[in-house]
Amino acid sequence: MPSPSLAELTTLRLGGPVAHLVVAATEADLVSAVREADDAGQPVLVVGGGSNLVVADAGFPGLVVQDGRRDLRFEGADGCGGAALTVTAGTPWGEVVDRAVDEGWVGVEALAGIPGSTGATPVQNVGAYGQEVAGVISTVRVWDRAESRIRLFPLTALEFGYRSSVLKRSMRGTDGAPSPFAPSPRYVVLEVSFQFRLGTLSAPIAYAQLATALGVAIGDRAPSVDVRHAVLELRASKGMVLDATDHDTWSAGSFFTNPVVAAEIADTLPDGAPRYPVRTAMPETSTGPSLGAIDPGLVKTSAAWLIEHAGFGRGFGLPGPVSLSTKHSLALTHRGGGSTSELLDLARTVRDGVSEAYGVTLEAEPVLVGVSL
Ligand SMILES: Cc1cc2nc3c(=O)[nH]c(=O)nc-3n(C[C@H](O)[C@H](O)[C@H](O)COP(=O)(O)OP(=O)(O)OC[C@H]3O[C@@H](n4cnc5c(N)ncnc54)[C@H](O)[C@@H]3O)c2cc1C
């Protein structure tokens, strides 16, 4: 039987063969597969939906493990504490959003349409349209590969930031080089517990484009069902909802993070460049998401704006096998018949062009496996 390929496990549909694939049906199977590989000194790649992975054409030389469990456990709800839900890592994230919106639980309605597994959401603190998953997570239960034991991280220990967490940072050493656990975290997520505020109205809308689509002002609330619908429509128009028939969605989502730069650097950007406040991601209350404090020394700008204004418009690279999406300049896409090495060449061209034009170095958002920029 031919060995499975990472191209079959990733939304980019790129990446070479898998040496050893395990789809775990129980937590014990998941933990023992990871522990045995770690004890044998084999590299480990924990794969969820493969929607944030760029994998080498040579494939992966160790264990590739997927959590095959799908389980949402309702732990109870009351007017003071809100609704508590515990979800196994392998459960598709979309099921959590749908359950929350349908039940009248607030805080993830703007995160509809983000592909992948629930276990991966705390890794990079997924966010979109003014919400981040950090706003509703209460605890994350993990297998700690360094200490060979199960641990429970409360929200405060997860150190969430923009597309980052203690889990994501465990993939890097203090010198910035990959840690021995990369390309997966030191902590394998087993379950994520959420605490939602009760209500049929959304959290305050914090994203201008979404507010416009809903016909409300920033800071207003709207029915969560409407917010989910508007977000899915906005995302689809940008090729950000998976669709096997649409090559614009054969991507890893946004390829570059929005750069967070010192305020002095932001001052050197052209007037039209977007400038957003940088806030801490920690919620200020335990019963619902809220915006953190603004850091006056930092400014977040738009990677998409920089890319487009540096001369890389939508569809740049076509008719080649890899290109910028025709709907969104921030997504690098695979049009079929391409390779990871071609995708990375495109990424380098864009990164270097932005750096020359604006002196800002874009950083890759997806996890790079066996390759680098
Ligand atoms: C079309 C599209 C749109 C997207 N839009 C957004 C968006 O709006 N916002 C956003 O933040 N992201 C977005 N993404 C990126 C991606 O969907 C998220 O990062 C998602 O959480 C990745 O989940 P996954 O299960 O696919 O993880 P994978 O790609 O399988 O893995 C990503 C990383 O997480 C690790 N990981 C996976 N599961 C576990 C686990 N159980 N325990 C520990 N580590 C684990 C992996 O080892 C790897 O390091 C988008 C991607 C695509 C393709």
Coordinates of C-alpha atoms and ligand atoms in Angstrom, one line a residue:
M1 CA 0.0 0.0 0.0
P2 CA 1.4 3.4 -0.9
S3 CA 2.3 5.5 2.2
P4 CA -0.3 8.3 2.9
S5 CA 0.8 11.8 1.9
L6 CA 0.6 15.1 3.8
A7 CA -1.0 16.5 0.7
E8 CA -4.1 14.4 1.7
L9 CA -4.1 15.9 5.2
T10 CA -3.5 19.6 4.5
T11 CA -5.8 22.2 3.0
L12 CA -3.0 23.4 0.8
R13 CA -2.9 19.9 -0.6
L14 CA 0.9 20.0 -0.6
G15 CA 3.5 17.9 1.3
G16 CA 5.2 14.6 0.8
P17 CA 4.8 11.1 2.3
V18 CA 4.1 10.3 6.0
A19 CA 6.4 7.8 7.5
H20 CA 3.9 6.6 10.2
L21 CA 0.3 7.7 10.6
V22 CA -1.9 7.1 13.7
V23 CA -5.5 8.2 14.0
A24 CA -6.2 7.8 17.7
A25 CA -9.7 6.7 18.8
T26 CA -9.1 7.3 22.5
E27 CA -7.1 9.7 24.7
A28 CA -5.0 6.7 25.9
D29 CA -4.1 5.8 22.2
L30 CA -3.2 9.4 21.5
V31 CA -1.0 9.8 24.5
S32 CA 0.8 6.4 24.0
A33 CA 1.5 7.1 20.3
V34 CA 3.1 10.4 21.2
R35 CA 4.9 9.1 24.2
E36 CA 6.4 6.1 22.3
A37 CA 7.6 8.3 19.4
D38 CA 9.1 10.8 21.9
D39 CA 10.8 8.0 23.8
A40 CA 12.2 6.7 20.6
G41 CA 13.5 10.1 19.6
Q42 CA 11.2 10.3 16.5
P43 CA 9.8 13.6 15.4
V44 CA 6.1 14.1 16.0
L45 CA 3.6 16.0 14.0
V46 CA 0.1 16.4 15.6
V47 CA -2.3 17.1 12.8
G48 CA -5.8 18.4 13.2
G49 CA -7.4 19.7 10.0
G50 CA -4.1 20.5 8.4
S51 CA -5.3 24.1 7.7
N52 CA -2.3 25.8 9.2
L53 CA 0.5 23.6 7.9
V54 CA 3.1 24.0 5.1
V55 CA 4.9 20.7 4.8
A56 CA 8.0 19.9 2.9
D57 CA 7.8 18.1 -0.4
A58 CA 10.0 15.4 1.1
G59 CA 7.2 14.7 3.6
F60 CA 7.6 14.0 7.3
P61 CA 10.1 11.4 8.7
G62 CA 8.4 10.6 12.0
L63 CA 5.0 10.1 13.6
V64 CA 2.0 11.9 12.2
V65 CA -0.9 11.6 14.7
Q66 CA -4.5 12.8 14.5
D67 CA -7.0 12.9 17.3
G68 CA -10.0 11.0 15.8
R69 CA -12.3 11.9 18.7
R70 CA -15.3 14.2 18.2
D71 CA -17.1 15.0 21.4
L72 CA -18.8 18.1 22.9
R73 CA -19.6 17.7 26.5
F74 CA -22.1 20.2 28.0
E75 CA -21.0 20.7 31.7
G76 CA -23.9 23.0 32.7
A77 CA -25.2 26.5 32.5
D78 CA -26.5 29.2 34.9
G79 CA -27.2 32.9 34.7
C80 CA -24.1 33.8 36.7
G81 CA -21.4 31.5 35.5
G82 CA -22.7 31.1 31.9
A83 CA -22.5 27.9 29.9
A84 CA -19.6 25.4 30.3
L85 CA -18.6 23.1 27.4
T86 CA -15.7 20.7 27.1
V87 CA -14.6 19.6 23.7
T88 CA -12.1 16.9 22.6
A89 CA -9.2 18.2 20.5
G90 CA -10.2 16.3 17.3
T91 CA -13.7 17.9 17.1
P92 CA -14.0 20.2 14.1
W93 CA -14.1 23.9 15.3
G94 CA -17.2 24.6 13.3
E95 CA -19.2 22.2 15.5
V96 CA -18.3 24.3 18.5
V97 CA -19.4 27.6 16.8
D98 CA -22.6 26.1 15.6
R99 CA -23.5 24.6 19.0
A100 CA -22.7 27.9 20.8
V101 CA -24.8 30.0 18.4
D102 CA -27.7 27.6 18.3
E103 CA -27.8 27.3 22.2
G104 CA -27.5 31.1 22.8
W105 CA -23.9 31.1 24.1
V106 CA -21.9 34.2 23.3
G107 CA -18.3 34.8 22.2
V108 CA -17.5 32.7 19.1
E109 CA -20.1 33.8 16.6
A110 CA -17.5 35.8 14.7
L111 CA -15.1 32.8 14.6
A112 CA -17.5 30.9 12.2
G113 CA -15.8 29.5 9.1
I114 CA -12.3 29.0 10.6
P115 CA -11.3 25.5 9.5
G116 CA -9.5 22.9 11.5
S117 CA -9.8 21.2 14.9
T118 CA -10.8 22.6 18.3
G119 CA -7.5 21.3 19.8
A120 CA -5.6 23.7 17.5
T121 CA -7.6 26.8 18.3
P122 CA -5.6 27.7 21.5
V123 CA -2.3 26.9 19.8
Q124 CA -2.3 30.1 17.8
N125 CA -5.3 31.8 19.6
V126 CA -7.4 31.8 16.5
G127 CA -9.1 35.0 15.8
A128 CA -11.2 36.8 13.1
Y129 CA -13.5 39.8 12.8
G130 CA -12.7 41.2 16.2
Q131 CA -12.9 38.0 18.3
E132 CA -10.3 35.6 19.6
V133 CA -10.8 32.2 21.1
A134 CA -8.9 33.4 24.2
G135 CA -12.0 35.3 25.1
V136 CA -14.0 32.1 25.9
I137 CA -11.4 29.5 26.9
S138 CA -11.4 28.5 30.6
T139 CA -9.0 25.6 30.7
V140 CA -6.9 23.5 28.3
R141 CA -6.0 19.9 29.2
V142 CA -2.8 18.7 27.7
W143 CA -0.2 15.9 27.5
D144 CA 3.1 17.5 28.5
R145 CA 5.7 15.7 26.4
A146 CA 8.6 17.1 28.5
E147 CA 7.3 15.9 31.8
S148 CA 5.3 12.8 30.5
R149 CA 2.2 13.8 32.4
I150 CA -1.3 15.3 31.9
R151 CA -1.7 18.9 32.9
L152 CA -4.5 21.4 33.1
F153 CA -3.7 24.9 32.0
P154 CA -6.1 27.6 33.4
L155 CA -6.6 30.6 31.2
T156 CA -4.0 32.7 33.0
A157 CA -1.3 30.1 32.3
L158 CA -1.9 30.0 28.6
E159 CA -0.4 33.5 28.0
F160 CA -2.5 34.3 25.0
G161 CA -1.4 37.0 22.6
Y162 CA -2.0 37.9 19.0
R163 CA -1.8 34.5 17.2
S164 CA 0.2 33.2 20.0
S165 CA 0.1 31.2 23.3
V166 CA 2.4 29.3 25.6
L167 CA 1.5 26.3 23.4
K168 CA 2.7 27.9 20.2
R169 CA 5.8 29.4 21.9
S170 CA 6.8 25.9 23.1
M171 CA 7.6 25.1 19.5
R172 CA 10.6 27.6 19.7
G173 CA 13.6 27.7 22.0
T174 CA 14.7 30.9 23.8
D175 CA 17.0 31.7 20.9
G176 CA 14.2 31.5 18.4
A177 CA 15.3 28.2 16.9
P178 CA 12.8 25.3 16.7
S179 CA 12.5 23.5 20.0
P180 CA 12.9 19.7 20.2
F181 CA 9.1 19.4 20.1
A182 CA 8.6 21.3 16.8
P183 CA 6.7 21.2 14.5
S184 CA 4.2 20.5 17.2
P185 CA 3.9 22.0 20.7
R186 CA 5.5 20.5 23.8
Y187 CA 1.9 20.3 25.0
V188 CA -0.5 18.1 23.0
V189 CA -4.0 19.5 23.5
L190 CA -6.4 16.7 24.6
E191 CA -9.5 18.8 25.6
V192 CA -10.5 22.5 25.6
S193 CA -13.0 23.8 28.0
F194 CA -15.1 26.9 27.3
Q195 CA -17.1 29.3 29.4
F196 CA -19.7 31.3 27.4
R197 CA -21.9 34.1 28.5
L198 CA -25.6 33.4 27.9
G199 CA -27.5 35.5 25.4
T200 CA -28.9 35.6 21.9
L201 CA -27.1 38.9 21.1
S202 CA -23.5 38.7 20.1
A203 CA -20.5 40.1 21.9
P204 CA -20.0 43.8 20.9
I205 CA -19.0 44.0 17.2
A206 CA -15.4 45.1 17.1
Y207 CA -14.6 44.9 13.4
A208 CA -15.6 47.8 11.0
Q209 CA -16.3 45.6 7.9
L210 CA -18.5 43.3 10.0
A211 CA -20.4 46.2 11.6
T212 CA -21.1 47.6 8.1
A213 CA -22.3 44.2 6.8
L214 CA -24.7 44.0 9.8
G215 CA -25.8 47.7 9.6
V216 CA -24.7 48.4 13.2
A217 CA -22.1 50.6 14.8
I218 CA -18.9 49.3 16.3
G219 CA -19.6 48.3 19.9
D220 CA -23.2 47.4 19.2
R221 CA -24.5 43.9 19.5
A222 CA -26.5 42.0 16.9
P223 CA -28.3 38.6 16.9
S224 CA -25.5 35.9 17.0
V225 CA -27.2 34.0 14.2
D226 CA -26.9 37.1 12.0
V227 CA -23.3 37.6 13.0
R228 CA -22.4 34.1 12.1
H229 CA -24.2 34.4 8.8
A230 CA -22.5 37.8 7.9
V231 CA -19.1 36.5 8.9
L232 CA -19.5 33.4 6.7
E233 CA -20.6 35.6 3.7
L234 CA -17.6 38.0 4.2
R235 CA -15.2 35.0 4.5
A236 CA -16.6 33.3 1.4
S237 CA -16.2 36.5 -0.6
K238 CA -12.5 36.4 0.4
G239 CA -12.0 32.6 -0.3
M240 CA -11.7 32.0 3.4
V241 CA -14.2 29.2 3.7
L242 CA -13.0 25.8 2.6
D243 CA -14.5 24.8 -0.8
A244 CA -12.8 21.8 -2.6
T245 CA -13.9 23.2 -5.9
D246 CA -12.4 26.6 -5.4
H247 CA -8.6 26.8 -5.7
D248 CA -8.7 30.2 -3.9
T249 CA -9.4 28.2 -0.7
W250 CA -6.5 25.7 -1.2
S251 CA -4.5 27.6 1.2
A252 CA -3.4 27.8 4.9
G253 CA -5.6 30.9 5.4
S254 CA -3.6 34.1 5.8
F255 CA 0.0 33.3 5.0
F256 CA 1.5 36.3 6.9
T257 CA 0.5 37.7 10.3
N258 CA -0.4 41.3 10.5
P259 CA 2.8 43.0 11.5
V260 CA 2.9 44.5 15.0
V261 CA 5.5 47.3 14.9
A262 CA 6.9 49.9 17.2
A263 CA 4.9 53.2 17.0
E264 CA 7.9 55.0 15.5
I265 CA 8.0 52.4 12.6
A266 CA 4.3 52.8 12.0
D267 CA 4.9 56.6 11.7
T268 CA 7.1 55.9 8.6
L269 CA 4.4 54.0 6.8
P270 CA 2.3 55.9 4.1
D271 CA -0.8 57.7 5.4
G272 CA -3.2 55.2 3.9
A273 CA -1.6 52.2 5.7
P274 CA -4.1 50.9 8.3
R275 CA -3.1 51.3 11.9
Y276 CA -4.9 49.3 14.6
P277 CA -4.4 49.5 18.4
V278 CA -2.7 46.5 19.9
R279 CA -4.5 45.1 22.9
T280 CA -3.7 42.4 25.4
A281 CA -5.9 39.4 24.6
M282 CA -6.8 38.6 28.2
P283 CA -10.4 39.0 29.0
E284 CA -11.1 41.3 31.9
T285 CA -13.9 39.3 33.4
S286 CA -14.4 35.5 33.8
T287 CA -18.0 35.6 32.4
G288 CA -17.4 36.9 29.0
P289 CA -15.0 38.2 26.4
S290 CA -13.8 41.8 26.5
L291 CA -11.1 43.8 25.0
G292 CA -7.8 44.1 26.8
A293 CA -5.8 47.3 27.5
I294 CA -4.2 49.2 24.6
D295 CA -0.4 49.2 24.4
P296 CA 0.6 52.7 23.3
G297 CA 4.0 51.7 22.1
L298 CA 2.8 49.2 19.5
V299 CA 0.7 49.4 16.3
K300 CA -0.7 46.6 14.2
T301 CA -0.8 47.2 10.5
S302 CA -2.3 45.2 7.7
A303 CA -0.2 42.6 5.9
A304 CA -2.7 42.5 3.0
W305 CA -2.4 46.3 2.5
L306 CA 1.4 46.2 2.5
I307 CA 1.4 43.3 0.0
E308 CA -1.0 45.0 -2.4
H309 CA 0.7 48.3 -2.2
A310 CA 4.1 46.7 -2.7
G311 CA 2.8 45.6 -6.1
F312 CA 1.5 42.1 -5.4
G313 CA -2.1 42.2 -6.4
R314 CA -4.7 39.4 -6.1
G315 CA -3.9 36.5 -8.4
F316 CA -0.2 37.4 -8.5
G317 CA 1.7 34.3 -9.8
L318 CA -1.1 33.1 -12.1
P319 CA -1.2 31.2 -14.4
G320 CA 1.4 29.3 -12.4
P321 CA 0.6 26.4 -10.0
V322 CA 0.8 28.7 -6.9
S323 CA -0.4 32.2 -6.6
L324 CA -1.9 34.8 -4.4
S325 CA -5.6 34.1 -4.1
T326 CA -7.7 36.0 -6.7
K327 CA -10.0 37.1 -3.8
H328 CA -7.5 38.0 -1.1
S329 CA -3.9 39.0 -1.4
L330 CA -3.0 37.6 2.0
A331 CA -3.7 33.9 1.1
L332 CA -1.1 32.0 -0.9
T333 CA -2.9 29.3 -2.8
H334 CA -2.2 26.1 -4.7
R335 CA -3.9 25.9 -8.1
G336 CA -3.1 22.1 -8.6
G337 CA 0.1 20.4 -9.7
G338 CA 2.4 22.7 -7.6
S339 CA 4.9 22.0 -4.9
T340 CA 5.7 23.4 -1.5
S341 CA 9.0 24.6 -2.8
E342 CA 7.2 26.7 -5.4
L343 CA 4.8 28.1 -2.7
L344 CA 7.8 29.1 -0.6
D345 CA 9.5 30.8 -3.5
L346 CA 6.3 32.9 -4.0
A347 CA 6.2 33.7 -0.2
R348 CA 9.8 34.9 -0.3
T349 CA 9.2 37.1 -3.3
V350 CA 6.3 38.7 -1.5
R351 CA 8.1 39.0 1.8
D352 CA 11.2 40.6 0.2
G353 CA 9.1 43.0 -1.9
V354 CA 7.3 44.3 1.2
S355 CA 10.5 44.6 3.1
E356 CA 12.1 46.6 0.2
A357 CA 9.1 48.9 -0.1
Y358 CA 8.3 49.5 3.6
G359 CA 11.1 48.1 5.8
V360 CA 8.6 45.7 7.5
T361 CA 9.5 42.0 7.5
L362 CA 6.4 39.8 7.2
E363 CA 6.3 36.7 9.3
A364 CA 4.7 33.4 8.2
E365 CA 1.5 32.5 10.2
P366 CA 1.3 28.8 9.3
V367 CA 3.5 26.2 10.9
L368 CA 6.4 25.4 8.5
V369 CA 7.2 21.7 8.7
G370 CA 10.7 20.6 7.4
V371 CA 11.0 23.9 5.5
S372 CA 11.7 27.6 6.3
L373 CA 11.3 30.9 4.6
Ligands
LIG1 C1 -9.3 29.0 4.4 C2 -8.7 29.2 5.7 C3 -9.1 30.3 6.5 C4 -8.5 30.5 7.8 N1 -8.9 31.5 8.5 C5 -8.3 31.7 9.8 C6 -8.8 32.8 10.6 O1 -9.7 33.5 10.2 N2 -8.2 33.0 11.8 C7 -7.2 32.2 12.2 O2 -6.7 32.4 13.3 N3 -6.8 31.1 11.5 C8 -7.3 30.9 10.3 N4 -6.9 29.8 9.5 C9 -5.8 29.0 10.0 C10 -6.2 27.7 10.6 O3 -7.5 27.3 10.2 C11 -6.2 27.7 12.2 O4 -4.9 28.0 12.6 C12 -6.7 26.4 12.8 O5 -6.8 26.6 14.2 C13 -5.7 25.3 12.5 O6 -6.4 24.1 12.9 P1 -5.9 22.7 12.4 O7 -6.6 21.7 13.2 O8 -6.1 22.6 10.9 O9 -4.4 22.7 12.8 P2 -3.2 22.0 11.9 O10 -3.0 22.8 10.7 O11 -3.4 20.6 11.7 O12 -2.0 22.2 12.9 C14 -1.5 23.5 13.1 C15 -0.5 23.5 14.4 O13 -1.3 23.2 15.5 C16 -0.7 22.0 16.1 N5 -1.8 21.2 16.6 C17 -2.9 20.7 15.9 N6 -3.7 20.0 16.8 C18 -3.1 20.0 18.0 C19 -3.4 19.5 19.3 N7 -4.4 18.7 19.5 N8 -2.5 19.7 20.3 C20 -1.4 20.4 20.1 N9 -1.1 21.0 18.9 C21 -1.9 20.8 17.9 C22 0.0 21.3 15.0 O14 1.0 20.4 15.5 C23 0.6 22.4 14.2 O15 1.7 22.9 14.9 C24 -7.4 29.6 8.2 C25 -7.0 28.5 7.4 C26 -7.6 28.4 6.1 C27 -7.2 27.2 5.3

